[in-house]
mmCIF file of C-alpha atoms and ligand atoms in Angstrom:
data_model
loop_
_atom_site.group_PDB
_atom_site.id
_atom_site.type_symbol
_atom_site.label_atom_id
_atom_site.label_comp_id
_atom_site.label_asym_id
_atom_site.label_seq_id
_atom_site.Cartn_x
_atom_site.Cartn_y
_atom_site.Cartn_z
ATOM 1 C CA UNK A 168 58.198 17.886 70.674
ATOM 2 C CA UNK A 169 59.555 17.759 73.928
ATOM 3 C CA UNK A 170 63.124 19.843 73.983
ATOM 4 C CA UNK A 171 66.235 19.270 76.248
ATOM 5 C CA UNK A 172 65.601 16.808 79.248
ATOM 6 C CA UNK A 173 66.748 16.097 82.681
ATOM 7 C CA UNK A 174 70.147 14.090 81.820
ATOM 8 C CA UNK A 175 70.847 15.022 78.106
ATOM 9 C CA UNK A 176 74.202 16.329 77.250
ATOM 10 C CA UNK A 177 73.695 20.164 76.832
ATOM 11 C CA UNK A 178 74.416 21.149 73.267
ATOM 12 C CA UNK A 179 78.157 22.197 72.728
ATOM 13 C CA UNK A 180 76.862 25.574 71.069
ATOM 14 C CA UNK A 181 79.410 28.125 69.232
ATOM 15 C CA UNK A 182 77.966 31.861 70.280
ATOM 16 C CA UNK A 183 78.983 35.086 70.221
ATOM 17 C CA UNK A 184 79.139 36.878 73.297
ATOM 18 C CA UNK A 185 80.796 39.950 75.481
ATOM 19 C CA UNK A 186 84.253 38.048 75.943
ATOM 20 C CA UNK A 187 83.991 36.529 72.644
ATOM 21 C CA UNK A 188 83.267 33.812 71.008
ATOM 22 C CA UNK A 189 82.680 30.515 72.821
ATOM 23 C CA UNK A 190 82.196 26.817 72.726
ATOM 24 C CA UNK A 191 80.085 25.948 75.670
ATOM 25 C CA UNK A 192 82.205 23.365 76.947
ATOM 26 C CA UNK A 193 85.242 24.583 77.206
ATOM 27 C CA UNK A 194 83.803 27.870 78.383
ATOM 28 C CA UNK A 195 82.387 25.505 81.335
ATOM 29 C CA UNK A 196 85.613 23.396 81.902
ATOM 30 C CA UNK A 197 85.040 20.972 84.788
ATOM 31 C CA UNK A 198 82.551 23.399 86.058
ATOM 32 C CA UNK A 199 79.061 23.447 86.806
ATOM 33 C CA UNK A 200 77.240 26.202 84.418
ATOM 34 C CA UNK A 201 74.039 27.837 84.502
ATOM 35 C CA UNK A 202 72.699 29.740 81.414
ATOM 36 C CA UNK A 203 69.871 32.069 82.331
ATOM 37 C CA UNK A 204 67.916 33.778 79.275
ATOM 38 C CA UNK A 205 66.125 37.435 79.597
ATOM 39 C CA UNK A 206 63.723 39.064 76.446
ATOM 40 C CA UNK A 207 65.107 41.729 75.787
ATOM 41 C CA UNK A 208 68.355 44.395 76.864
ATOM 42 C CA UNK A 209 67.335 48.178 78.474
ATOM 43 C CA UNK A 210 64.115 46.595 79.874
ATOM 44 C CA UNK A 211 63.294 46.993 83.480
ATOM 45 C CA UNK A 212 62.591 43.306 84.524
ATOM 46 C CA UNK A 213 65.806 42.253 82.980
ATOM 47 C CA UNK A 214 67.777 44.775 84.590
ATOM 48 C CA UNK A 215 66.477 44.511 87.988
ATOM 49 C CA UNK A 216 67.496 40.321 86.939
ATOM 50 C CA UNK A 217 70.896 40.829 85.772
ATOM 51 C CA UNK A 218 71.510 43.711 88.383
ATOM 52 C CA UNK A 219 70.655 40.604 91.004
ATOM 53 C CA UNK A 220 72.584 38.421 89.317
ATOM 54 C CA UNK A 221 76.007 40.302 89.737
ATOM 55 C CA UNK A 222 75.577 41.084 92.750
ATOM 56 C CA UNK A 223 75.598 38.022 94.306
ATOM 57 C CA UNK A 224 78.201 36.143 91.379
ATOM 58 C CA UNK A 225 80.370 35.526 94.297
ATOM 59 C CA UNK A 226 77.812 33.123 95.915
ATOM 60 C CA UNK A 227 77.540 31.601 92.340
ATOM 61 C CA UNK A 228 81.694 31.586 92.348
ATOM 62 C CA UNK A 229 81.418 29.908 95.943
ATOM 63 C CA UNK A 230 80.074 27.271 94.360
ATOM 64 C CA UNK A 231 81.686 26.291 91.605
ATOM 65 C CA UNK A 232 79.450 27.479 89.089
ATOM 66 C CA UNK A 233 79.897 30.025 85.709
ATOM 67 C CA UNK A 234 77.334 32.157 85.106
ATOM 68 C CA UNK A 235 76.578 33.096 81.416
ATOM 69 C CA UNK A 236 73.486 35.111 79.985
ATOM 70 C CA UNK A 237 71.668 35.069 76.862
ATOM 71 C CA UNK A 238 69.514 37.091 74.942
ATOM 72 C CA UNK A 239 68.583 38.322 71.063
ATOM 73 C CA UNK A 240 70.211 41.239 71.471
ATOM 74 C CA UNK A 241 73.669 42.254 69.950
ATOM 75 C CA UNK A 242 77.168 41.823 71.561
ATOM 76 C CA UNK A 243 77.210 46.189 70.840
ATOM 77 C CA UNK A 244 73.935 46.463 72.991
ATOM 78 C CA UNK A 245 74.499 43.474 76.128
ATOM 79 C CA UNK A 246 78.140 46.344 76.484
ATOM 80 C CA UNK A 247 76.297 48.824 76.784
ATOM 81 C CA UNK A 248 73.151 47.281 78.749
ATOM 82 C CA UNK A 249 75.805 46.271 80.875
ATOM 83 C CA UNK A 250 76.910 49.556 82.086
ATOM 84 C CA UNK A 251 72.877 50.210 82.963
ATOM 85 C CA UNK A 252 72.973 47.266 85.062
ATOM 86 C CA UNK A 253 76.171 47.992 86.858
ATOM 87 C CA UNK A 254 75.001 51.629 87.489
ATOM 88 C CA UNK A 255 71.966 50.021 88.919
ATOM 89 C CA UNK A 256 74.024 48.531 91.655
ATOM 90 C CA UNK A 257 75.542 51.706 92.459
ATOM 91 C CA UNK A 258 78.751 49.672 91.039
ATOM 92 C CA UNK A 259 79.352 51.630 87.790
ATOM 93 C CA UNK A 260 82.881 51.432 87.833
ATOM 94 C CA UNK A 261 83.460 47.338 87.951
ATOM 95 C CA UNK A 262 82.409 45.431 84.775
ATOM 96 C CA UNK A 263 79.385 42.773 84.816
ATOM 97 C CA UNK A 264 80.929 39.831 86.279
ATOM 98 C CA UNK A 265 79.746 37.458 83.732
ATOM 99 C CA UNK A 266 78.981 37.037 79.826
ATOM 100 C CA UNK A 267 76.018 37.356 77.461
ATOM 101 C CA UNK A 268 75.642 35.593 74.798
ATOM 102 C CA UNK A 269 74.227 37.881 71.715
ATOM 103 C CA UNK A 270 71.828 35.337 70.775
ATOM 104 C CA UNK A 271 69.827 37.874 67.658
ATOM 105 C CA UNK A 272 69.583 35.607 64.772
ATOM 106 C CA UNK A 273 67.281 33.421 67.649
ATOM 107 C CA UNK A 274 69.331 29.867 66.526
ATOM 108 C CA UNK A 275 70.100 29.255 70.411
ATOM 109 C CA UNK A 276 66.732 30.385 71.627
ATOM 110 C CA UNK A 277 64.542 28.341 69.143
ATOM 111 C CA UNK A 278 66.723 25.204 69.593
ATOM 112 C CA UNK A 279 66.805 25.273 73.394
ATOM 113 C CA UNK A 280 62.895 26.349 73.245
ATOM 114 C CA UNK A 281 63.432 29.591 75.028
ATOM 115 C CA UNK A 282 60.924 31.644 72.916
ATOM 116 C CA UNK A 283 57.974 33.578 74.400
ATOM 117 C CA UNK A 284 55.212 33.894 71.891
ATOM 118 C CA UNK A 285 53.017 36.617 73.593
ATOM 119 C CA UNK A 286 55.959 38.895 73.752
ATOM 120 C CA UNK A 287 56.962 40.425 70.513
ATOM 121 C CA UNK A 288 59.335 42.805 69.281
ATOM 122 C CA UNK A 289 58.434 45.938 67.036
ATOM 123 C CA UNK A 290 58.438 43.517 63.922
ATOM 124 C CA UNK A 291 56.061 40.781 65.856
ATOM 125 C CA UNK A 292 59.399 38.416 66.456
ATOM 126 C CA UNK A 293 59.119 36.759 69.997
ATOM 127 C CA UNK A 294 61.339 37.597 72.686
ATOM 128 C CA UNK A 295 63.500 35.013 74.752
ATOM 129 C CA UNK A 296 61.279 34.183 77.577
ATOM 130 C CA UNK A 297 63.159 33.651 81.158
ATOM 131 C CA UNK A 298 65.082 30.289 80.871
ATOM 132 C CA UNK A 299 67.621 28.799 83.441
ATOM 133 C CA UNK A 300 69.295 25.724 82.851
ATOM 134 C CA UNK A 301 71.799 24.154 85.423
ATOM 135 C CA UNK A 302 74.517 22.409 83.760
ATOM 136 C CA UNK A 303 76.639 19.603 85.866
ATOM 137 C CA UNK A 304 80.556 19.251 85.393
ATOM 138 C CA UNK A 305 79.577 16.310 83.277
ATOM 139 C CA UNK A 306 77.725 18.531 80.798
ATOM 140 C CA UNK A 307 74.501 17.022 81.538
ATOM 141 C CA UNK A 308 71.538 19.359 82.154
ATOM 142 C CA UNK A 309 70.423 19.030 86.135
ATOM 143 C CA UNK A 310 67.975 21.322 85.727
ATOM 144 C CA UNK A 311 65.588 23.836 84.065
ATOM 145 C CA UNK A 312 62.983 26.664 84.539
ATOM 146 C CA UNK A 313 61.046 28.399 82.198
ATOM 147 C CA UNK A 314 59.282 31.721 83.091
ATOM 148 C CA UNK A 315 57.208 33.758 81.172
ATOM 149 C CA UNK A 316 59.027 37.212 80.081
ATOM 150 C CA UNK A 317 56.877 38.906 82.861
ATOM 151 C CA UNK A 318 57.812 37.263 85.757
ATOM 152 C CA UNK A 319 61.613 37.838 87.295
ATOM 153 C CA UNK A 320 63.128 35.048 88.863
ATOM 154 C CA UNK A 321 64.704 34.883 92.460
ATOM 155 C CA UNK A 322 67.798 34.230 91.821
ATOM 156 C CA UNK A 323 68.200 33.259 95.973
ATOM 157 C CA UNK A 324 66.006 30.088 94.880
ATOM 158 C CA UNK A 325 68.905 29.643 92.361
ATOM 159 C CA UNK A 326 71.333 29.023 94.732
ATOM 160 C CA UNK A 327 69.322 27.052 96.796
ATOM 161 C CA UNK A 328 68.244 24.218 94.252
ATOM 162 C CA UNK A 329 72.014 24.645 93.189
ATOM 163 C CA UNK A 330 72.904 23.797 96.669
ATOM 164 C CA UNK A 331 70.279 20.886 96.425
ATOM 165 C CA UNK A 332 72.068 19.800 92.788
ATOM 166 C CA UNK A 333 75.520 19.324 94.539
ATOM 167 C CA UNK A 334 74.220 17.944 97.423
ATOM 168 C CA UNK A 335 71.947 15.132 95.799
ATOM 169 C CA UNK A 336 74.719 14.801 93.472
ATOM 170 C CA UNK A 337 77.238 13.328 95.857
ATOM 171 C CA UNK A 338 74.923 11.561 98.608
ATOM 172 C CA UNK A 339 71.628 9.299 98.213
ATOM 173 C CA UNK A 340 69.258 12.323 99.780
ATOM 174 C CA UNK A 341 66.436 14.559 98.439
ATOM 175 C CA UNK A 342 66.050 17.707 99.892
ATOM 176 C CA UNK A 343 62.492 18.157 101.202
ATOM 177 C CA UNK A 344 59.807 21.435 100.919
ATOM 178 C CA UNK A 345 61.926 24.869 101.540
ATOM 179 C CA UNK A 346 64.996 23.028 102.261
ATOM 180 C CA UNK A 347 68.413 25.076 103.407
ATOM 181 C CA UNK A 348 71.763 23.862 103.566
ATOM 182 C CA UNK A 349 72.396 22.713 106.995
ATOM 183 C CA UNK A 350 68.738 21.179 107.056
ATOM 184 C CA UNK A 351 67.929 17.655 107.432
ATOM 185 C CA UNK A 352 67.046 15.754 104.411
ATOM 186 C CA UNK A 353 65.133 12.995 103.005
ATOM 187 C CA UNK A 354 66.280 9.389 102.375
ATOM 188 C CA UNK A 355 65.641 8.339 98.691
ATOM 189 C CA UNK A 356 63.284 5.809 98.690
ATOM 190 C CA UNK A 357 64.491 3.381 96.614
ATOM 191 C CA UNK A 358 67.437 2.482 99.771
ATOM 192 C CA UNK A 359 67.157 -0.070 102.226
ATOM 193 C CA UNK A 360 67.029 0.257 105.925
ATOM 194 C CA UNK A 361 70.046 -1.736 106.269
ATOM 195 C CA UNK A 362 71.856 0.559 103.261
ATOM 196 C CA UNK A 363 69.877 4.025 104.701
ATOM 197 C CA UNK A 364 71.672 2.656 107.729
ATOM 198 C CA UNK A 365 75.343 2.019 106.964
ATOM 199 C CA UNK A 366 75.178 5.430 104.702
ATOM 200 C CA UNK A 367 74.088 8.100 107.142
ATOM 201 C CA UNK A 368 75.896 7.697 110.276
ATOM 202 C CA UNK A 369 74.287 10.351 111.568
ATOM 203 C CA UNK A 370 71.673 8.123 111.916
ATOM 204 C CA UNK A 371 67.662 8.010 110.617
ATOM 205 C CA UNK A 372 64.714 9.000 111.965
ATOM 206 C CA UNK A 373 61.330 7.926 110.673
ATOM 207 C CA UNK A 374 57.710 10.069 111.080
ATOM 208 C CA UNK A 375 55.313 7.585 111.709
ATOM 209 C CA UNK A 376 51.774 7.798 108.929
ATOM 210 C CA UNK A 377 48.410 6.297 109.051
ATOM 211 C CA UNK A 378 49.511 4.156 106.313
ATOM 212 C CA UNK A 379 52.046 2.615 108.658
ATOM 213 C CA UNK A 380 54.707 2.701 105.508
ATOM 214 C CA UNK A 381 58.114 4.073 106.282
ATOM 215 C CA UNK A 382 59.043 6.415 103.255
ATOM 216 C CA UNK A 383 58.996 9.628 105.409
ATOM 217 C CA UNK A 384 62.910 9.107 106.656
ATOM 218 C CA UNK A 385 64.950 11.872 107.439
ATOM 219 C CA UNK A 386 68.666 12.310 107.836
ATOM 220 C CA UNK A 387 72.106 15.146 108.901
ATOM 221 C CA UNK A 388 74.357 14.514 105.748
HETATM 222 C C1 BEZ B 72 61.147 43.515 81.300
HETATM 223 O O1 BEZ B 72 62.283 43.077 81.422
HETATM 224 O O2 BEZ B 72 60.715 44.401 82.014
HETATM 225 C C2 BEZ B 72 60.212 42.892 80.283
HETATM 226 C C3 BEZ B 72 60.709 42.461 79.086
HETATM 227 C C4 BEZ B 72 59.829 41.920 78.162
HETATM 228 C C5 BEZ B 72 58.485 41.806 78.458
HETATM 229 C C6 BEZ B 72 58.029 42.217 79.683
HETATM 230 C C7 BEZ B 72 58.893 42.766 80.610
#
């Protein structure tokens, strides 16, 4: 059964979490979101994760983007995980800059297909395995990830395909292998010469192939 895809509306979930209860819309506004899942609270992985996470909230912020957690732990334990992670950063006194969602009856993880089975609590329930979805103002998931429960992600190749997100989403580009902002980017292919033309004055440049086709055109936006 394949689960959400590129371009469905994200579900407009009720949850309770450390500010509350939410609706996920209106706790995104006109925002973009991104939901990131961990297995389990007061596990090292996850706390090196989350630790990341707030630290660099402001780039998130920068952006235009809310941050919100989630795993099947209680609202009781993500407070007090939350203090861990802080401490962690050396920041004990401030407050994690973002919710969790206290996901423990595991209705938001098994809809959105965030399970892991090969990691299992003490009563052989599986954990939530390391999701990220991006979320677009229009409430239309841009993107997802799914890791395993024992691999942390980089959240620094968060923010770049979130930079890549916005910038696809306003021009006709595609960023290329290891993009950066400020890098040149690709053309799509399905534009013209003469439209590639009138929509990048910056001009185009073209790497010649073998196959003598021109699909390799890059562009300043
Ligand atoms: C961790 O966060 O360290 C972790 C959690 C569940 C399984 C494996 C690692």
């Amino acid at each position: 059964m394949p689960g959400l895809l590129l371009g469905d509306e994200f579900p407009n979930f009720e949850a309770d979490t450390t500010v509350g209860r939410i609706k996920f819309h209106d706790f995104l506004g006109n925002s973009w979101g991104i939901l990131f899942s961990h297995p389990r609270d007061f596990t090292p992985v996850c706390t090196t994760e989350l630790a990341c996470a707030a630290r660099i909230s402001n780039e998130f912020k920068k952006r235009g983007v809310k941050m919100i957690a989630l795993s099947i732990d209680s609202v009781e334990d993500h407070r007090n995980w939350s203090k861990d992670v802080m401490a962690f950063n050396s920041d004990a006194e401030s407050a994690l800059p973002f919710p969790i969602i206290a996901d423990d009856k595991r209705e938001l993880s098994v809809q959105l297909g965030m399970l892991d089975p090969d990691e299992r609590d003490k009563d052989g329930l599986p954990l939530t395995a390391r999701c990220v979805f991006v979320v677009g103002p229009d409430k239309k998931l841009k993107l997802s990830i799914l890791y395993p429960a024992t691999t942390g992600r980089n959240f620094d190749e968060l923010l770049r395909v979130i930079d890549s997100l916005q910038l696809t989403a306003q021009k006709k580009v595609a960023t290329p292998v290891d993009w950066k902002p400020g890098d040149k980017v690709m053309v799509i292919p399905s534009l013209s010469e003469a439209e590639a033309a009138a929509l990048f004055p910056n001009g185009v440049t073209t790497k010649e192939v073998p196959s003598g086709k021109k699909y390799l055109r890059y562009t300043q936006p």
